[in-house]
Coordinates of N, CA and C in Angstrom, one line a residue:
S1 N 39.0 -32.0 -32.6 CA 40.4 -32.1 -32.1 C 40.5 -31.2 -30.4
Q2 N 41.5 -31.4 -30.0 CA 41.7 -30.9 -28.8 C 42.9 -29.8 -28.8
G3 N 43.1 -29.1 -27.4 CA 44.4 -28.5 -27.1 C 44.9 -27.8 -28.2
A4 N 45.9 -27.4 -28.6 CA 46.6 -26.3 -29.6 C 45.6 -26.4 -30.9
E5 N 45.7 -27.7 -31.5 CA 44.9 -27.9 -32.7 C 43.4 -27.3 -32.9
A6 N 43.0 -27.5 -31.7 CA 41.5 -27.1 -31.5 C 41.3 -25.3 -31.3
M7 N 42.3 -25.0 -30.3 CA 42.4 -23.5 -30.6 C 42.9 -23.1 -31.7
R8 N 43.6 -23.2 -32.5 CA 44.1 -23.1 -33.7 C 42.9 -22.7 -35.3
L9 N 41.9 -23.9 -34.7 CA 41.1 -24.1 -35.6 C 39.8 -22.8 -35.3
F10 N 39.5 -23.0 -33.8 CA 38.6 -21.9 -33.7 C 39.3 -20.4 -33.4
G11 N 40.3 -20.2 -34.1 CA 41.1 -18.9 -34.0 C 40.6 -18.7 -35.6
E12 N 41.0 -19.7 -36.5 CA 40.4 -19.2 -38.0 C 38.8 -19.3 -38.3
A13 N 38.2 -20.0 -37.4 CA 36.8 -19.3 -37.7 C 36.4 -18.0 -37.3
N14 N 37.0 -18.0 -36.1 CA 36.9 -16.4 -35.6 C 36.9 -15.5 -36.3
T15 N 38.4 -15.4 -37.2 CA 38.8 -14.5 -38.1 C 37.8 -14.4 -39.4
A16 N 37.3 -15.5 -39.8 CA 36.2 -16.0 -40.8 C 35.1 -15.3 -40.7
F17 N 34.6 -15.3 -39.3 CA 33.4 -14.8 -39.0 C 33.6 -13.1 -39.2
R18 N 34.6 -12.5 -38.7 CA 35.4 -11.2 -38.6 C 35.3 -10.8 -39.9
A19 N 35.8 -11.4 -40.8 CA 36.1 -11.1 -42.1 C 34.4 -10.8 -42.9
A20 N 33.7 -11.8 -42.5 CA 32.2 -11.9 -43.2 C 31.8 -10.4 -42.5
L21 N 31.6 -10.4 -41.3 CA 31.4 -9.0 -40.9 C 31.5 -7.7 -41.3
E22 N 32.8 -7.5 -42.2 CA 33.3 -6.4 -42.7 C 32.1 -5.9 -43.9
V23 N 31.4 -7.1 -44.5 CA 30.7 -7.1 -45.4 C 29.1 -6.9 -45.3
Y24 N 28.7 -7.8 -44.0 CA 27.7 -8.3 -44.1 C 27.5 -7.1 -42.5
S25 N 26.9 -5.8 -43.2 CA 26.3 -4.8 -42.1 C 25.0 -4.9 -41.4
R26 N 25.3 -4.2 -40.2 CA 23.8 -4.8 -39.7 C 22.7 -3.8 -40.4
E27 N 23.0 -2.8 -41.3 CA 22.2 -1.8 -41.6 C 22.0 -2.8 -43.0
Q28 N 22.5 -3.0 -43.7 CA 22.4 -3.5 -45.5 C 21.8 -4.9 -45.2
F29 N 22.5 -5.9 -44.4 CA 22.5 -7.2 -44.5 C 21.8 -7.8 -42.7
P30 N 20.9 -7.2 -42.3 CA 20.8 -7.3 -40.9 C 20.8 -8.9 -40.4
N31 N 20.0 -9.8 -40.9 CA 19.7 -11.2 -40.8 C 21.6 -11.6 -40.9
D32 N 21.8 -11.5 -42.2 CA 23.3 -12.3 -41.9 C 24.1 -11.7 -41.2
W33 N 24.2 -10.4 -40.9 CA 25.0 -9.7 -39.7 C 24.3 -10.4 -38.4
A34 N 23.4 -10.6 -38.1 CA 22.9 -11.3 -36.9 C 23.6 -13.0 -36.7
R35 N 23.0 -13.3 -37.8 CA 23.6 -15.2 -37.6 C 24.8 -15.3 -37.5
T36 N 25.8 -14.2 -38.2 CA 27.3 -14.2 -38.2 C 27.8 -14.1 -36.7
Q37 N 27.1 -13.1 -36.3 CA 27.4 -12.5 -34.6 C 27.3 -13.8 -34.0
G38 N 26.2 -14.7 -34.2 CA 25.7 -15.7 -33.4 C 26.9 -16.6 -33.5
N39 N 27.0 -16.9 -34.6 CA 28.0 -17.8 -34.8 C 29.5 -17.7 -34.4
L40 N 30.0 -16.2 -34.3 CA 31.2 -15.8 -33.7 C 31.2 -15.9 -32.3
G41 N 29.7 -15.7 -31.7 CA 30.0 -16.0 -30.4 C 29.8 -17.6 -29.6
A42 N 29.1 -18.4 -30.9 CA 29.3 -19.6 -30.3 C 31.0 -20.1 -30.4
A43 N 32.0 -19.6 -31.7 CA 33.4 -19.8 -31.9 C 33.9 -19.3 -30.7
L44 N 33.9 -18.5 -30.4 CA 34.7 -17.4 -29.0 C 34.5 -18.5 -27.7
G45 N 32.9 -19.2 -27.8 CA 33.1 -19.5 -26.5 C 33.5 -21.1 -26.4
N46 N 33.6 -21.8 -27.8 CA 34.3 -22.8 -27.7 C 35.7 -22.5 -27.7
Q47 N 36.3 -21.4 -27.9 CA 37.8 -21.5 -27.8 C 38.1 -21.2 -26.7
A48 N 37.1 -20.3 -25.9 CA 37.4 -19.9 -24.5 C 37.5 -21.3 -23.7
K49 N 36.8 -22.6 -24.0 CA 36.7 -23.6 -23.1 C 38.1 -24.3 -23.5
Q50 N 38.6 -23.8 -24.5 CA 39.9 -24.8 -24.5 C 41.3 -23.9 -24.1
S51 N 40.7 -22.8 -23.6 CA 42.0 -22.0 -22.8 C 41.7 -21.9 -21.7
Q52 N 42.7 -21.4 -20.9 CA 42.9 -21.2 -19.3 C 43.2 -20.0 -18.8
G53 N 42.6 -19.9 -17.8 CA 42.4 -18.6 -17.0 C 42.3 -17.2 -17.7
A54 N 43.4 -16.2 -17.7 CA 43.0 -15.6 -18.2 C 43.0 -15.2 -20.0
E55 N 43.3 -16.3 -20.5 CA 43.0 -16.4 -22.0 C 41.8 -16.3 -22.0
A56 N 40.9 -17.5 -21.1 CA 39.5 -17.6 -21.6 C 38.8 -16.3 -21.3
A57 N 39.1 -15.7 -20.5 CA 38.0 -14.1 -19.8 C 37.6 -13.5 -21.1
P58 N 39.0 -12.8 -21.9 CA 38.5 -11.9 -23.2 C 37.5 -12.4 -23.6
L59 N 37.9 -14.1 -24.0 CA 37.2 -14.4 -25.3 C 35.6 -14.7 -24.8
L60 N 35.3 -14.8 -23.5 CA 34.0 -15.2 -23.1 C 33.4 -13.7 -23.3
V61 N 33.9 -12.6 -22.6 CA 33.3 -11.1 -22.9 C 32.6 -10.8 -24.3
E62 N 34.1 -11.1 -25.2 CA 33.7 -11.1 -26.2 C 32.1 -12.2 -27.3
A63 N 32.4 -13.2 -26.6 CA 31.2 -14.2 -26.6 C 29.9 -13.8 -26.3
V64 N 29.6 -13.2 -25.2 CA 28.6 -12.5 -24.3 C 28.1 -11.3 -25.2
K65 N 29.1 -10.5 -25.8 CA 29.1 -9.3 -26.5 C 27.8 -9.8 -27.8
A66 N 29.0 -10.6 -28.6 CA 28.5 -11.3 -29.9 C 26.8 -11.8 -29.6
F67 N 26.3 -12.6 -28.9 CA 25.2 -13.2 -28.8 C 24.4 -11.8 -28.4
R68 N 24.6 -10.9 -27.3 CA 23.9 -9.4 -27.4 C 23.5 -9.2 -28.5
A69 N 24.4 -9.0 -29.6 CA 24.1 -8.0 -30.7 C 23.2 -9.1 -31.6
S70 N 23.6 -10.4 -31.7 CA 22.5 -11.5 -32.4 C 21.2 -10.8 -32.3
L71 N 20.8 -10.8 -30.9 CA 19.7 -10.8 -30.3 C 19.0 -9.5 -30.5
E72 N 19.4 -8.5 -30.9 CA 19.1 -7.2 -31.4 C 18.2 -7.3 -32.9
V73 N 18.9 -8.2 -33.1 CA 17.9 -8.6 -34.7 C 17.0 -9.9 -34.9
L74 N 17.8 -10.9 -34.1 CA 16.8 -12.0 -34.1 C 16.1 -12.3 -33.1
T75 N 14.6 -11.5 -33.0 CA 13.7 -11.1 -32.1 C 13.1 -12.2 -31.8
R76 N 12.3 -12.3 -30.8 CA 11.6 -13.8 -30.6 C 10.3 -13.5 -31.3
D77 N 9.7 -12.3 -31.7 CA 8.9 -12.5 -32.5 C 8.8 -12.7 -33.9
E78 N 9.9 -12.5 -34.5 CA 10.3 -12.9 -35.9 C 11.0 -14.5 -36.2
F79 N 11.9 -14.7 -35.0 CA 12.8 -15.8 -35.3 C 12.4 -16.2 -34.1
P80 N 11.6 -17.0 -33.3 CA 11.7 -17.4 -32.1 C 12.9 -18.5 -32.1
Q81 N 12.9 -19.5 -32.4 CA 13.7 -20.7 -32.5 C 15.3 -20.0 -32.4
D82 N 15.6 -19.1 -33.1 CA 16.9 -18.8 -33.5 C 17.1 -17.7 -32.0
W83 N 16.2 -17.6 -32.0 CA 16.1 -16.1 -30.4 C 16.5 -17.1 -29.0
A84 N 15.8 -18.5 -28.9 CA 16.1 -18.8 -28.2 C 16.9 -19.7 -28.1
T85 N 17.6 -20.4 -29.4 CA 19.1 -21.0 -29.3 C 20.2 -19.8 -28.7
L86 N 19.8 -18.6 -29.0 CA 20.8 -17.5 -28.9 C 20.7 -17.5 -27.4
Q87 N 19.9 -17.2 -26.7 CA 19.3 -17.1 -25.5 C 20.1 -18.4 -24.8
T88 N 20.2 -19.6 -25.0 CA 20.5 -20.4 -24.6 C 22.4 -20.6 -24.6
R89 N 22.9 -19.7 -25.6 CA 24.2 -19.7 -25.7 C 24.8 -18.7 -24.9
L90 N 23.7 -17.7 -24.8 CA 24.1 -16.5 -23.7 C 24.1 -16.8 -22.5
G91 N 23.4 -17.7 -22.2 CA 23.3 -18.1 -20.7 C 24.8 -19.1 -20.4
T92 N 24.6 -20.0 -21.2 CA 25.8 -20.9 -21.1 C 27.4 -20.0 -20.8
A93 N 27.4 -18.8 -22.1 CA 28.5 -18.0 -22.2 C 28.6 -17.3 -20.8
L94 N 27.5 -16.6 -20.1 CA 27.9 -16.1 -19.0 C 28.0 -16.9 -17.8
V95 N 27.5 -18.1 -17.6 CA 28.0 -19.1 -16.7 C 29.0 -19.3 -16.7
D96 N 30.0 -19.7 -18.0 CA 31.5 -19.7 -18.1 C 32.3 -18.3 -17.6
Q97 N 31.8 -17.4 -17.8 CA 32.1 -15.9 -17.5 C 32.2 -16.1 -15.9
A98 N 31.1 -16.3 -15.4 CA 31.1 -16.4 -13.8 C 31.8 -17.3 -13.5
I99 N 32.3 -18.5 -13.7 CA 33.2 -19.4 -13.2 C 34.7 -18.9 -13.3
E100 N 34.9 -18.3 -14.4 CA 36.2 -17.5 -14.7 C 36.4 -16.5 -13.5
R101 N 35.3 -15.7 -13.3 CA 35.3 -14.7 -12.4 C 35.5 -14.8 -10.6
Q102 N 34.6 -15.8 -10.5 CA 34.2 -16.0 -9.0 C 33.9 -15.0 -8.3
G103 N 33.9 -15.2 -6.9 CA 33.8 -14.1 -5.9 C 32.5 -13.2 -6.1
V104 N 32.5 -11.6 -6.1 CA 31.1 -11.4 -5.9 C 30.8 -10.8 -7.4
E105 N 31.8 -10.8 -8.7 CA 31.2 -10.5 -9.6 C 30.5 -12.0 -10.4
A106 N 30.4 -13.0 -9.7 CA 30.0 -14.2 -10.2 C 28.8 -14.0 -10.1
A107 N 27.8 -13.5 -9.3 CA 26.8 -13.8 -8.9 C 25.9 -12.8 -10.0
P108 N 25.9 -11.8 -10.1 CA 25.1 -10.9 -11.3 C 25.3 -11.4 -12.6
L109 N 26.2 -12.5 -12.8 CA 26.6 -13.0 -14.0 C 25.5 -14.2 -14.5
L110 N 25.5 -14.8 -13.0 CA 24.6 -16.2 -12.8 C 23.3 -15.7 -13.0
V111 N 22.6 -15.0 -12.3 CA 21.3 -14.3 -12.4 C 21.0 -13.8 -13.6
E112 N 22.0 -13.3 -15.1 CA 21.5 -13.0 -15.9 C 21.4 -14.5 -17.2
A113 N 22.6 -15.4 -16.4 CA 22.3 -16.3 -17.1 C 20.9 -17.2 -16.8
V114 N 20.2 -17.2 -15.3 CA 19.3 -17.6 -15.4 C 18.2 -17.2 -16.0
T115 N 17.9 -15.9 -16.5 CA 16.9 -15.5 -17.1 C 17.1 -15.4 -18.3
A116 N 18.2 -15.6 -19.0 CA 18.3 -16.1 -20.2 C 17.9 -17.7 -20.5
F117 N 18.2 -18.7 -19.6 CA 18.1 -19.6 -19.5 C 16.6 -19.9 -19.7
R118 N 15.8 -19.2 -18.8 CA 14.2 -19.1 -18.3 C 13.6 -18.5 -19.9
A119 N 14.4 -17.7 -20.5 CA 13.7 -16.9 -21.9 C 13.8 -18.0 -22.8
A120 N 14.5 -18.9 -23.2 CA 15.0 -19.9 -23.9 C 13.6 -21.1 -23.5
L121 N 13.4 -20.9 -22.5 CA 12.3 -22.2 -22.2 C 11.0 -21.8 -22.5
E122 N 10.7 -20.7 -22.5 CA 9.5 -20.2 -23.2 C 9.1 -20.4 -24.4
V123 N 10.1 -20.9 -25.3 CA 10.0 -21.3 -26.7 C 10.3 -22.7 -26.9
Q124 N 11.0 -23.0 -26.3 CA 11.9 -24.3 -26.3 C 11.1 -25.4 -25.2
T125 N 9.9 -25.9 -25.6 CA 8.9 -26.6 -25.1 C 9.6 -27.8 -25.3
R126 N 9.3 -29.0 -24.0 CA 9.4 -30.6 -24.1 C 8.7 -31.1 -25.4
D127 N 7.5 -30.9 -25.6 CA 6.6 -31.6 -26.8 C 7.3 -31.5 -27.7
Q128 N 7.7 -29.9 -28.5 CA 8.3 -29.5 -30.0 C 9.8 -29.8 -30.0
L129 N 10.4 -29.3 -29.0 CA 11.9 -29.2 -29.1 C 12.3 -30.0 -28.0
P130 N 12.3 -31.3 -28.0 CA 12.4 -31.9 -26.6 C 14.2 -32.0 -26.2
Q131 N 15.2 -32.1 -27.5 CA 16.6 -32.3 -26.7 C 16.9 -30.6 -26.5
D132 N 16.5 -29.8 -27.1 CA 16.9 -28.1 -26.9 C 16.2 -28.0 -25.5
W133 N 15.6 -28.1 -25.3 CA 14.2 -28.1 -24.0 C 15.5 -28.8 -22.7
A134 N 15.8 -30.1 -23.1 CA 16.9 -30.8 -22.2 C 18.3 -29.8 -21.7
K135 N 18.4 -29.5 -23.1 CA 20.3 -28.9 -22.8 C 19.9 -27.7 -21.9
T136 N 18.7 -27.1 -22.5 CA 18.6 -25.7 -21.7 C 18.2 -25.6 -20.1
Q137 N 17.3 -27.1 -19.7 CA 17.2 -27.2 -18.3 C 18.2 -27.6 -17.6
H138 N 19.1 -28.0 -18.3 CA 20.5 -28.5 -17.6 C 21.4 -27.3 -17.4
G139 N 21.7 -26.5 -18.5 CA 22.0 -24.9 -18.7 C 21.6 -24.4 -17.1
L140 N 20.3 -24.0 -17.2 CA 19.7 -23.4 -16.0 C 20.0 -24.0 -14.5
G141 N 20.1 -25.5 -14.4 CA 20.3 -26.2 -13.7 C 21.8 -26.0 -13.0
V142 N 22.9 -26.0 -14.2 CA 24.0 -25.5 -13.6 C 24.3 -24.1 -13.1
A143 N 23.3 -23.1 -13.7 CA 23.5 -21.4 -13.5 C 23.1 -21.4 -11.6
L144 N 22.0 -22.2 -11.4 CA 21.1 -22.3 -10.4 C 22.2 -22.9 -9.4
F145 N 22.8 -23.7 -9.5 CA 23.6 -24.5 -8.6 C 24.8 -23.5 -8.1
D146 N 25.3 -23.0 -9.1 CA 26.6 -22.2 -8.9 C 25.8 -20.9 -8.1
L147 N 24.6 -20.2 -8.5 CA 24.1 -19.0 -7.6 C 23.7 -20.1 -6.2
A148 N 23.9 -20.6 -5.9 CA 23.5 -21.4 -4.6 C 24.8 -21.6 -3.9
R149 N 26.1 -21.7 -4.7 CA 27.2 -21.5 -3.9 C 27.5 -20.1 -3.6
Q150 N 27.0 -18.9 -4.2 CA 27.2 -18.0 -3.7 C 26.3 -17.4 -2.8
S151 N 25.1 -18.4 -2.5 CA 24.4 -17.7 -1.4 C 24.3 -18.3 -0.1
Q152 N 23.7 -17.6 0.6 CA 23.4 -18.6 2.3 C 22.1 -19.0 2.7
G153 N 22.0 -19.9 3.4 CA 20.5 -20.2 4.1 C 19.7 -20.6 3.2
A154 N 18.2 -19.5 3.6 CA 17.1 -20.0 2.8 C 16.8 -19.9 1.3
K155 N 17.9 -18.8 1.0 CA 18.3 -18.3 -0.4 C 19.0 -19.6 -1.2
A156 N 20.0 -19.9 -0.5 CA 21.0 -21.1 -1.2 C 19.9 -22.1 -1.0
A157 N 19.0 -22.5 -0.1 CA 18.3 -23.8 -0.3 C 17.4 -23.3 -1.6
R158 N 16.8 -22.2 -1.8 CA 15.9 -22.0 -3.2 C 16.2 -22.4 -4.3
F159 N 17.6 -21.8 -4.3 CA 18.3 -22.0 -5.8 C 18.8 -23.6 -5.8
L160 N 18.9 -24.4 -4.7 CA 19.3 -25.8 -5.2 C 18.0 -26.4 -5.2
E161 N 16.9 -26.1 -4.5 CA 15.9 -26.6 -4.9 C 15.2 -26.7 -6.3
E162 N 15.6 -25.1 -7.2 CA 15.2 -25.1 -8.4 C 16.5 -25.7 -9.3
A163 N 17.4 -25.7 -9.0 CA 18.4 -26.7 -9.8 C 17.7 -28.3 -9.9
I164 N 17.5 -28.7 -9.0 CA 17.5 -30.1 -8.8 C 16.2 -30.4 -9.3
T165 N 15.2 -29.3 -9.8 CA 13.9 -29.5 -10.6 C 14.2 -29.3 -12.2
A166 N 15.7 -28.5 -12.0 CA 16.0 -28.5 -14.1 C 16.8 -29.5 -13.9
Y167 N 17.1 -30.2 -13.2 CA 18.3 -31.5 -13.3 C 17.3 -32.4 -14.0
R168 N 16.4 -32.5 -13.1 CA 15.6 -33.6 -12.7 C 14.7 -33.6 -14.1
A169 N 14.5 -32.6 -14.6 CA 13.4 -32.7 -15.9 C 14.3 -32.6 -17.2
A170 N 15.7 -32.4 -17.2 CA 16.4 -32.7 -18.2 C 16.6 -34.4 -18.5
L171 N 16.6 -34.8 -17.3 CA 16.8 -36.3 -17.5 C 15.8 -37.1 -17.9
E172 N 14.3 -36.2 -18.0 CA 13.5 -36.8 -18.7 C 13.4 -37.2 -19.9
I173 N 14.5 -36.6 -20.6 CA 14.7 -36.7 -22.2 C 16.3 -37.3 -22.0
Y174 N 17.5 -36.9 -21.2 CA 18.5 -37.6 -21.4 C 18.6 -38.9 -20.4
T175 N 17.9 -39.9 -20.9 CA 17.8 -41.0 -20.4 C 19.1 -41.8 -20.5
F176 N 19.3 -42.8 -19.8 CA 20.7 -43.5 -20.1 C 20.6 -44.3 -21.5
E177 N 19.7 -44.9 -21.7 CA 19.6 -45.4 -23.4 C 19.8 -44.7 -24.6
G178 N 19.5 -43.5 -24.3 CA 19.2 -42.6 -25.5 C 20.6 -41.9 -25.3
F179 N 20.7 -41.3 -24.4 CA 22.1 -40.4 -24.2 C 22.7 -40.7 -23.1
P180 N 23.3 -41.5 -22.9 CA 24.1 -42.1 -21.9 C 25.4 -41.2 -21.6
S181 N 26.1 -40.3 -21.9 CA 27.0 -39.5 -21.7 C 26.7 -38.3 -20.8
M182 N 25.3 -37.8 -21.7 CA 24.7 -36.9 -21.0 C 24.1 -37.0 -19.8
N183 N 23.2 -38.3 -19.5 CA 22.6 -38.6 -18.5 C 23.4 -38.5 -17.3
R184 N 25.1 -39.3 -17.8 CA 25.9 -39.5 -16.6 C 26.5 -38.0 -16.2
G185 N 26.6 -37.2 -16.9 CA 26.7 -35.8 -16.5 C 25.9 -34.8 -15.7
V186 N 24.5 -35.1 -16.0 CA 23.6 -34.6 -15.5 C 22.8 -35.2 -14.0
S187 N 23.0 -36.1 -14.1 CA 22.7 -37.3 -12.7 C 24.0 -37.0 -11.7
N188 N 25.3 -36.9 -12.1 CA 26.6 -36.2 -11.7 C 25.8 -34.9 -10.7
N189 N 25.7 -34.1 -11.6 CA 25.1 -32.7 -11.1 C 24.0 -32.9 -10.0
L190 N 23.0 -33.5 -10.4 CA 21.8 -33.8 -9.5 C 22.0 -34.2 -8.2
A191 N 22.8 -35.4 -8.4 CA 23.6 -35.8 -6.9 C 24.2 -34.8 -6.0
L192 N 25.2 -34.0 -6.6 CA 25.8 -33.1 -5.9 C 24.8 -32.1 -5.4
A193 N 23.8 -31.5 -5.9 CA 22.9 -30.5 -5.9 C 22.0 -31.0 -4.6
E194 N 21.6 -32.5 -4.9 CA 20.7 -33.0 -3.6 C 21.6 -32.9 -2.4
Q195 N 22.9 -33.4 -2.6 CA 23.9 -33.6 -1.5 C 23.8 -32.1 -0.4
A196 N 24.2 -31.2 -1.4 CA 24.3 -29.6 -1.0 C 23.1 -29.2 -0.3
L197 N 21.9 -29.6 -0.8 CA 20.8 -29.2 -0.2 C 20.7 -29.7 1.3
Q198 N 21.1 -31.5 1.1 CA 20.7 -32.1 2.5 C 21.2 -31.4 3.6
K199 N 23.1 -31.0 3.2 CA 23.8 -30.3 4.2 C 23.0 -29.2 4.8
L200 N 22.3 -28.3 4.0 CA 21.8 -27.4 4.5 C 20.7 -27.3 5.6
H201 N 19.7 -28.9 5.4 CA 18.7 -28.8 6.3 C 19.5 -29.5 7.7
Q202 N 20.7 -29.8 7.5 CA 21.0 -30.5 8.5 C 21.5 -29.9 9.9

């Protein structure tokens, strides 16, 4: 769905997850509580993408809060794949939040996003989880590219070089034959990053 219908459905999903959390307390049902928090965060993030400006901002704040809550229980040691997925989702929500805020408030959010994506990649290896690895590499590239836009000189160049590396890594999995839509999107981002780096060196 799109537009108002999607907003309505995500709103219902959020209501359902919040209702579940009235019973799934962290103390009595920690795993169920944590997974529901993660699902709530995902629904809030998706709802934010269907929203505009001021409407999206509080949804993204709530999404980040929900992902952080989930990560308190679904730890890397006990639930490595769940933990890595949550780190990727957290990183994505932080990037979206940074885009909404812009200016000086954006940079620290992007730094946190980069940290989350890199944490996920410690678990999501190319050999074992290739699609998750590629998705997180792409997210990392986006965060680094946006950080470069917030920076100048050598710092911006370093972020762009790291973004280019991440995009190229994602394209090793997101081939045109296997994932045409993702291939086009990542390839476009890669071209923009390469152009930005070239301008810096001129």
